[in-house]
Short mmCIF file of C-alpha atoms in Angstrom, two decimals:
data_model
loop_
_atom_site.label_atom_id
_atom_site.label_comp_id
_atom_site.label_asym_id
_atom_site.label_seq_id
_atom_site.Cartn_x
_atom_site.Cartn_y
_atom_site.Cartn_z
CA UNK A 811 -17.36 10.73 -22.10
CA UNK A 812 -14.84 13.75 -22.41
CA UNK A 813 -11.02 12.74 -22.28
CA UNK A 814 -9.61 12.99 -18.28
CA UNK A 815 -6.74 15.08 -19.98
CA UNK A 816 -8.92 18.09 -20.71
CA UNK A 817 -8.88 21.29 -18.25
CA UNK A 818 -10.70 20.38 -14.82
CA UNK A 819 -14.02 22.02 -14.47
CA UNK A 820 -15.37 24.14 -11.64
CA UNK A 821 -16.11 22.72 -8.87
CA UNK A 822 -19.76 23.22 -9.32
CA UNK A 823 -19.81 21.12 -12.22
CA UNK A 824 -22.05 17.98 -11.29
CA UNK A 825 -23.52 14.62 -13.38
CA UNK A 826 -26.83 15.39 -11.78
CA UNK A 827 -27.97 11.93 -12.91
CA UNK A 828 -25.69 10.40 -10.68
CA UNK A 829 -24.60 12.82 -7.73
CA UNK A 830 -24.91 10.32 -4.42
CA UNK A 831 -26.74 11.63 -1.09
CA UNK A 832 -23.97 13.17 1.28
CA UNK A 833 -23.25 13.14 4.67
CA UNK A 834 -25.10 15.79 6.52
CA UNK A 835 -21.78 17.24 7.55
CA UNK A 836 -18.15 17.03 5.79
CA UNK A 837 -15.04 15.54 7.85
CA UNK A 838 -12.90 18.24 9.95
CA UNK A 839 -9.98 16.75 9.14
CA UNK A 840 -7.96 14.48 6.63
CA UNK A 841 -7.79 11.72 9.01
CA UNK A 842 -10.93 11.36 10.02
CA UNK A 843 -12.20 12.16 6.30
CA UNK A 844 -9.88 8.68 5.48
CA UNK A 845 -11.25 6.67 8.18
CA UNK A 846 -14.95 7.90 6.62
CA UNK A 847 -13.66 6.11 3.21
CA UNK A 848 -12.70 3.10 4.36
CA UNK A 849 -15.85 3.01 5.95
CA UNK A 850 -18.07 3.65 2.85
CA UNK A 851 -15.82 2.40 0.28
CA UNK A 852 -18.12 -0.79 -0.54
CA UNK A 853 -21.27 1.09 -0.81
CA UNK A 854 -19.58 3.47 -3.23
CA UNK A 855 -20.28 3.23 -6.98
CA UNK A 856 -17.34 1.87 -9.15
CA UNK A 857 -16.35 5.23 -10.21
CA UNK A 858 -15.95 6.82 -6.88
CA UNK A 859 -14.51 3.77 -5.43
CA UNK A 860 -11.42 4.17 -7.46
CA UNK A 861 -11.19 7.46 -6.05
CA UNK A 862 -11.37 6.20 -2.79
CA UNK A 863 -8.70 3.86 -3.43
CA UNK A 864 -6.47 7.05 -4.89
CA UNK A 865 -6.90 8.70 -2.06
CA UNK A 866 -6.29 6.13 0.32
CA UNK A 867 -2.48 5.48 -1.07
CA UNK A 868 -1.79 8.78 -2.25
CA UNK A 869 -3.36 10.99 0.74
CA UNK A 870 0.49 13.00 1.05
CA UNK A 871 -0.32 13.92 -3.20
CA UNK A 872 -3.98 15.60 -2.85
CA UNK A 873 -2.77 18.77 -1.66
CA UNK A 874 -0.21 19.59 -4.66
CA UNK A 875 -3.17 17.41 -7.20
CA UNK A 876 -4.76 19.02 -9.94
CA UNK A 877 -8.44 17.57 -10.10
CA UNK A 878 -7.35 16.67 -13.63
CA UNK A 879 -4.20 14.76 -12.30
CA UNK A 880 -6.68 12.55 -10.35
CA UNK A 881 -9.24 12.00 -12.81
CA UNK A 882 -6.00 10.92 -14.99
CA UNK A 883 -4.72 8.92 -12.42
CA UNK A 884 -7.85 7.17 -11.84
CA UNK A 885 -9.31 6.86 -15.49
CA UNK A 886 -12.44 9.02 -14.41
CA UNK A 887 -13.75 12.60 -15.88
CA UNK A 888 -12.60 15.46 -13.59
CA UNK A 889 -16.85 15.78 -12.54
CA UNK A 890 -16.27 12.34 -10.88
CA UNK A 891 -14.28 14.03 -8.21
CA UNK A 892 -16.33 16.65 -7.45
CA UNK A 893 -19.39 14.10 -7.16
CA UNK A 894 -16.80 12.49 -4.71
CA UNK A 895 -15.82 15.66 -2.71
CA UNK A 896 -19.87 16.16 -2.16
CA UNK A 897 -20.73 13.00 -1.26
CA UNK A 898 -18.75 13.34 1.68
CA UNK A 899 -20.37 16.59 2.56
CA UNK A 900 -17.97 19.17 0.60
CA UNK A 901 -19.17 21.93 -1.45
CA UNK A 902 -16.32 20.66 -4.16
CA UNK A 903 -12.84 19.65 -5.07
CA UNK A 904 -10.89 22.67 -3.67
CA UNK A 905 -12.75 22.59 0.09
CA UNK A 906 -11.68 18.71 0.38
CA UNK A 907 -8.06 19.70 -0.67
CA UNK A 908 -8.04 22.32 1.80
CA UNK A 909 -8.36 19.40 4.69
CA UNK A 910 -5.23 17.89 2.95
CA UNK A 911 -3.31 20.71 2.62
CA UNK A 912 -3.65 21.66 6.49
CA UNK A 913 -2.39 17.95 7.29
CA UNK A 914 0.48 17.88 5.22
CA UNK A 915 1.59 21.36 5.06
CA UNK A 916 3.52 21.51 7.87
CA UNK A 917 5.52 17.95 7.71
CA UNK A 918 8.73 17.84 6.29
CA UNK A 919 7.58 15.09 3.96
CA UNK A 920 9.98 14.77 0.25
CA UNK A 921 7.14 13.45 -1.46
CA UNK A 922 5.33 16.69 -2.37
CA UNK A 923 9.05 17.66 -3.92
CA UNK A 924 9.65 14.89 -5.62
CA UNK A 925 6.33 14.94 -7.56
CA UNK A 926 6.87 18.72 -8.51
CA UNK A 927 10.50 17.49 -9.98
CA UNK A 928 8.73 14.93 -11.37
CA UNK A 929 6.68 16.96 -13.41
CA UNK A 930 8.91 19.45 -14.27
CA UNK A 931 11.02 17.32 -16.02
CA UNK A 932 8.28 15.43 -17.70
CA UNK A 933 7.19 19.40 -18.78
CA UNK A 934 10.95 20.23 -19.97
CA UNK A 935 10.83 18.49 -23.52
CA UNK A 936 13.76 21.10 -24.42
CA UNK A 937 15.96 19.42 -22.53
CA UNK A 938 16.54 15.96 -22.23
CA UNK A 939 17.19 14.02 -19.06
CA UNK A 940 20.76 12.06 -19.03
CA UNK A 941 21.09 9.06 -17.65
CA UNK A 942 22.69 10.08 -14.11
CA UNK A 943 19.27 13.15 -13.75
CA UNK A 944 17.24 9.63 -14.39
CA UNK A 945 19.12 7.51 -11.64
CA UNK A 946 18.80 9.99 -9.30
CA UNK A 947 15.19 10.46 -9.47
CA UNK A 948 15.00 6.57 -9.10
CA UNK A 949 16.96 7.63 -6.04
CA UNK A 950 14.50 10.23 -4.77
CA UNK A 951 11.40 8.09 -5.32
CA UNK A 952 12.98 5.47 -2.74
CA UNK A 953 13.39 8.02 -0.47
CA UNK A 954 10.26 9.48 -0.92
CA UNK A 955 8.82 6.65 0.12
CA UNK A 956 11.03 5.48 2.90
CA UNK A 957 10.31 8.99 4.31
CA UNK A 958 6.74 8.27 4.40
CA UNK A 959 6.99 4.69 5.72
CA UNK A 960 8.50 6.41 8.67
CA UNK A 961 5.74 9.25 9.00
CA UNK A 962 2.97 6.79 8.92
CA UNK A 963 3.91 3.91 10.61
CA UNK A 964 1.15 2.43 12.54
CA UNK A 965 3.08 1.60 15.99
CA UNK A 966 -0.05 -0.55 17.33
CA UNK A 967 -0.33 -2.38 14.20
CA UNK A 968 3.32 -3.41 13.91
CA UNK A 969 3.03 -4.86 17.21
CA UNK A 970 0.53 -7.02 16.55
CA UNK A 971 2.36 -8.30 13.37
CA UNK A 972 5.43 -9.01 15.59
CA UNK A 973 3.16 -11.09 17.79
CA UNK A 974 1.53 -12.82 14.86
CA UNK A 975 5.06 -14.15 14.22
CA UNK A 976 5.96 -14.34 17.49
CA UNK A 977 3.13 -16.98 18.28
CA UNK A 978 2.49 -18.66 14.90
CA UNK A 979 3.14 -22.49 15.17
CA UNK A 980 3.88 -22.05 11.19
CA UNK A 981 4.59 -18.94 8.76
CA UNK A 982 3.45 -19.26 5.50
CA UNK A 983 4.74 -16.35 3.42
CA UNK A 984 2.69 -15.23 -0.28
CA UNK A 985 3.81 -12.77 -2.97
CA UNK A 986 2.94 -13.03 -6.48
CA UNK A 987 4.91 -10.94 -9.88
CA UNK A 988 7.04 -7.74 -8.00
CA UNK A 989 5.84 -8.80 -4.44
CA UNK A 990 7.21 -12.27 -4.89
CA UNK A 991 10.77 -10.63 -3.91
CA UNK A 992 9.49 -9.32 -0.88
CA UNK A 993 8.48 -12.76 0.11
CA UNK A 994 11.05 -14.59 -0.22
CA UNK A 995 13.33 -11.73 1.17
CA UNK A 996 11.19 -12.35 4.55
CA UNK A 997 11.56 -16.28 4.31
CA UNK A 998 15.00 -15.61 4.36
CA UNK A 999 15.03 -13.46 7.26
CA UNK A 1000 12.48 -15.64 9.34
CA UNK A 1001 14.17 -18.81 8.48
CA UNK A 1002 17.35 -17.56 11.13
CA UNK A 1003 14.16 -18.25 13.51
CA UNK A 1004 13.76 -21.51 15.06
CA UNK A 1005 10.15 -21.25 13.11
CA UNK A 1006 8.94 -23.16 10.53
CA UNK A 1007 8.97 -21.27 7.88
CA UNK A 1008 6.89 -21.86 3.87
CA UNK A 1009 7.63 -20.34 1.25
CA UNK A 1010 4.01 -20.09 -1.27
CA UNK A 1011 5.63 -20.06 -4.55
CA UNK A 1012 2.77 -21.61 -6.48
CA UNK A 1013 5.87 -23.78 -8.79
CA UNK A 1014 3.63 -25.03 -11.18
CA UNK A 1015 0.23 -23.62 -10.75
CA UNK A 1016 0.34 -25.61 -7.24
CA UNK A 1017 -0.86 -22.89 -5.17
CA UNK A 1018 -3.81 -24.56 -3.34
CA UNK A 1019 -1.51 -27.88 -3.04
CA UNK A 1020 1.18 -25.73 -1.44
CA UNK A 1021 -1.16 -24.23 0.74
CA UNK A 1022 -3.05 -27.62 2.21
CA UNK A 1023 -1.45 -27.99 5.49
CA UNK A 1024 -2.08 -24.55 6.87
CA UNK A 1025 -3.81 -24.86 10.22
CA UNK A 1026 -5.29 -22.84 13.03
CA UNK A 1027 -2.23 -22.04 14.68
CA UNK A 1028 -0.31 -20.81 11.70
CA UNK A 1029 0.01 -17.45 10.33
CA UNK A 1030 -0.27 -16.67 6.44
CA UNK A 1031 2.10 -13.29 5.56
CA UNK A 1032 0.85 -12.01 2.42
CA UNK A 1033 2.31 -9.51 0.42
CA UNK A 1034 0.31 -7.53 -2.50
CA UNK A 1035 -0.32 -3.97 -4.13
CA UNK A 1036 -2.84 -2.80 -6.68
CA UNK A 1037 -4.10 -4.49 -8.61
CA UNK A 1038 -4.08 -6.86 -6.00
CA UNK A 1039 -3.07 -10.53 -6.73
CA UNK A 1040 -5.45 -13.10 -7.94
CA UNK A 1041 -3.52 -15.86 -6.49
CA UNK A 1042 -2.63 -14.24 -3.33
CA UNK A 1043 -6.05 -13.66 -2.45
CA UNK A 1044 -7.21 -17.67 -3.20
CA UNK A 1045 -4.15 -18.20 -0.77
CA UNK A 1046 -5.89 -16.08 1.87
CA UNK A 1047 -9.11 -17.57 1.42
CA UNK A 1048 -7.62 -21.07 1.52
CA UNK A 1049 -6.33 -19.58 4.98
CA UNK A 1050 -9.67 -18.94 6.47
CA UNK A 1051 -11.37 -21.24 5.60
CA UNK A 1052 -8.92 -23.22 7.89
CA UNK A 1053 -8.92 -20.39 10.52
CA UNK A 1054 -5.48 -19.67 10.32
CA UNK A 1055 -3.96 -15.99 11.24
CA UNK A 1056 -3.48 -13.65 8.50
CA UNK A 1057 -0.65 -10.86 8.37
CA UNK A 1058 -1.22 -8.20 5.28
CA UNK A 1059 1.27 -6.30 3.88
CA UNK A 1060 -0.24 -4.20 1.36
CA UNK A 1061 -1.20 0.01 0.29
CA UNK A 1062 -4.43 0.45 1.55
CA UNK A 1063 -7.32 -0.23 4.22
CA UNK A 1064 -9.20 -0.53 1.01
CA UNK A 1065 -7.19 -3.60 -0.08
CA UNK A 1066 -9.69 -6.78 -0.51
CA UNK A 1067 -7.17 -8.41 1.24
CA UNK A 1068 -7.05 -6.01 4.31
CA UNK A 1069 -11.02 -7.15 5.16
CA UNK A 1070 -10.86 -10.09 7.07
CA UNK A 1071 -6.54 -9.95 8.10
CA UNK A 1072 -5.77 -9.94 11.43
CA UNK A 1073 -3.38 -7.16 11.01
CA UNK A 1074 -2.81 -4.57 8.66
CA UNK A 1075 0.75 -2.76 7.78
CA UNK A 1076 0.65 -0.83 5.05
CA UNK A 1077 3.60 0.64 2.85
CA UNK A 1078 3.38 3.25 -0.15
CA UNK A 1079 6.50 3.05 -2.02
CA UNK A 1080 7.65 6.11 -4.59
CA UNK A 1081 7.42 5.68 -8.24
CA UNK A 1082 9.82 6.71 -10.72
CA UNK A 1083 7.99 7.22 -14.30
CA UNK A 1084 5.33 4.82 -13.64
CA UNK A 1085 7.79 2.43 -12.06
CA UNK A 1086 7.12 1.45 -8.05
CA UNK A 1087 10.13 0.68 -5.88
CA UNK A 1088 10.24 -1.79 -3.40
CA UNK A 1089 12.74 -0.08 -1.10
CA UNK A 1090 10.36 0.80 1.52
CA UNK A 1091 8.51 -2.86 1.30
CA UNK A 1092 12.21 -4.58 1.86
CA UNK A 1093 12.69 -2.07 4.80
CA UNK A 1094 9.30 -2.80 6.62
CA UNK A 1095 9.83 -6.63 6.45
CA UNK A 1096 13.06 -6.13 7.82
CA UNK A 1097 12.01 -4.06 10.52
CA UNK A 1098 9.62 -7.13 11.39
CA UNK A 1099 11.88 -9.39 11.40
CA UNK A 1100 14.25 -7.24 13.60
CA UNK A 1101 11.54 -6.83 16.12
CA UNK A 1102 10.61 -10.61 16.11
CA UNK A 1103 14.04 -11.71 16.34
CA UNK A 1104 14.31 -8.83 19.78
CA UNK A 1105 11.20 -10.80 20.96
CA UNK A 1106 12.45 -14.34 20.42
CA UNK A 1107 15.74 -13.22 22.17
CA UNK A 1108 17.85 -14.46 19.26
CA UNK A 1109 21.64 -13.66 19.65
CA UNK A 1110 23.72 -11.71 16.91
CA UNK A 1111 25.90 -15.19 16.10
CA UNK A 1112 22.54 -17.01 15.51
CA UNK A 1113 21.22 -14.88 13.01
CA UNK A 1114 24.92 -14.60 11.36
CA UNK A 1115 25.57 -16.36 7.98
CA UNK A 1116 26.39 -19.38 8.78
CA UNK A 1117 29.81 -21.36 6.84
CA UNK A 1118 28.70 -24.38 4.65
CA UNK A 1119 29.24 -25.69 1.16
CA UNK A 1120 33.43 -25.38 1.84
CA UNK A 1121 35.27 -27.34 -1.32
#
């Protein structure tokens, strides 16, 4: 198989061994073209479903995408994306862009931008980046993807996740490697409720043991972006097998852990040279927590630090 770095080919340029059966028309718009994805994604061959899963999280980047970005992005030769753009009823590449590019044109979105910059500068090797042009493209990927957290947030679905929390008996809260910040950020917050409040830090390996309590009436948080924790998702199964709620905090619909949850939020943070931030995870779970604590009625002093440990 031919590098993904080489020039993208036409779009009529098909692996005729393996081109799937399409739909008998195409999607008439980006949304419901998504929604078709999530739909199909299982029966799609492993190739494709990568794609799926590329275009899922990075729906605001197809319009300014090279079909040679994506088959980078996705470790797949550039004819893998035009066997994906007909097997959901497009002629090619460029007419499944075009839904894309009427959805996002007209919002004010910095994400587009910052991916431009992004390559620019990458591009530039005649002039090197000092360490303050680096910082502040750090900066504009966390805004970037703050932007979009507040573009796509999915009113209904945060709603639900508020009461999930609000009615849980007990919150158990999962994160494994960069997530595991994000989870113990939201114990922190929760724990000014009068909830009971876990902490799943597997100490030891003792995931399962940690988990062996959790009952009907409790709701498991769980926090996790591709490639999708191992551990996380035995904590989930642990979960319901014992019927307990499920909260998922994750990047995509097409998440394994998004199946069987309860509710969904999802969260696409900016990256800065290969490096995600968590900005826009931090600001979510606060959000939730803001909205549980308006639900619970807390007052201001009760959520206040409180004075301890005086010499």
């Amino acid at each position: 198989m031919s590098s993904p770095d080489q020039p993208s080919l036409p779009d009529n340029s098909v692996e005729t061994s393996s081109v799937d059966a399409a739909p008998v028309s195409s999607p008439v718009n980006a949304e419901t073209l998504l929604k078709l994805i999530t739909t199909e994604y299982e029966s799609l061959p492993r190739q494709l479903k990568r794609i799926a899963s590329y275009m899922s999280q990075q729906s605001d980047r197809i319009m300014v995408d090279r079909i040679s970005d994506i088959a980078r992005e996705c470790e797949v030769h550039p004819s893998a994306i035009v066997r994906f753009s007909q097997r959901f009823g497009f002629s090619g590449f460029s007419e499944m862009q075009a839904l894309f590019r009427e959805a996002y044109t007209h919002k004010a979105s910095p994400v587009q931008n910052y991916q431009q910059r992004i390559r620019s500068m990458i591009a530039n090797k005649s002039q090197k980046a000092s360490g303050g042009d680096l910082a502040r493209e750090c900066v504009h990927a966390t805004l970037s993807g703050l932007e979009r957290l507040a573009l796509e947030l999915d009113d209904e679905a945060f709603d639900k996740a508020v009461d999930l929390v609000v009615n849980a008996d007990n919150i158990y809260v999962v994160g494994v490697r960069r997530s595991f910040a994000v989870a113990d950020y939201l114990v922190y917050n929760l724990q000014h409720t009068n909830k009971r409040i876990h902490l799943i830090s597997g100490l030891g390996g003792s995931y399962r043991e940690q988990m062996r309590s959790v009952r009907a009436n409790d709701l498991v948080i769980a926090i996790s972006f591709t490639p999708y924790g191992k551990e996380t998702q035995h904590c989930l199964r642990i979960a319901q097998h014992h019927q307990a709620k499920t909260l998922i905090i994750t990047d995509s619909n097409l998440s394994p852990l998004a199946k069987r949850a309860n509710a969904v939020l999802l969260v696409n943070e900016g990256s800065s040279f290969a490096f995600r931030s968590l900005s826009a995870t931090l600001c979510l779970c606060q959000a939730l927590f803001i909205a549980v604590a308006y639900r619970l009625e807390l007052k201001v002093d009760e959520m206040s630090e409180q004075v301890g440990f005086e010499d």
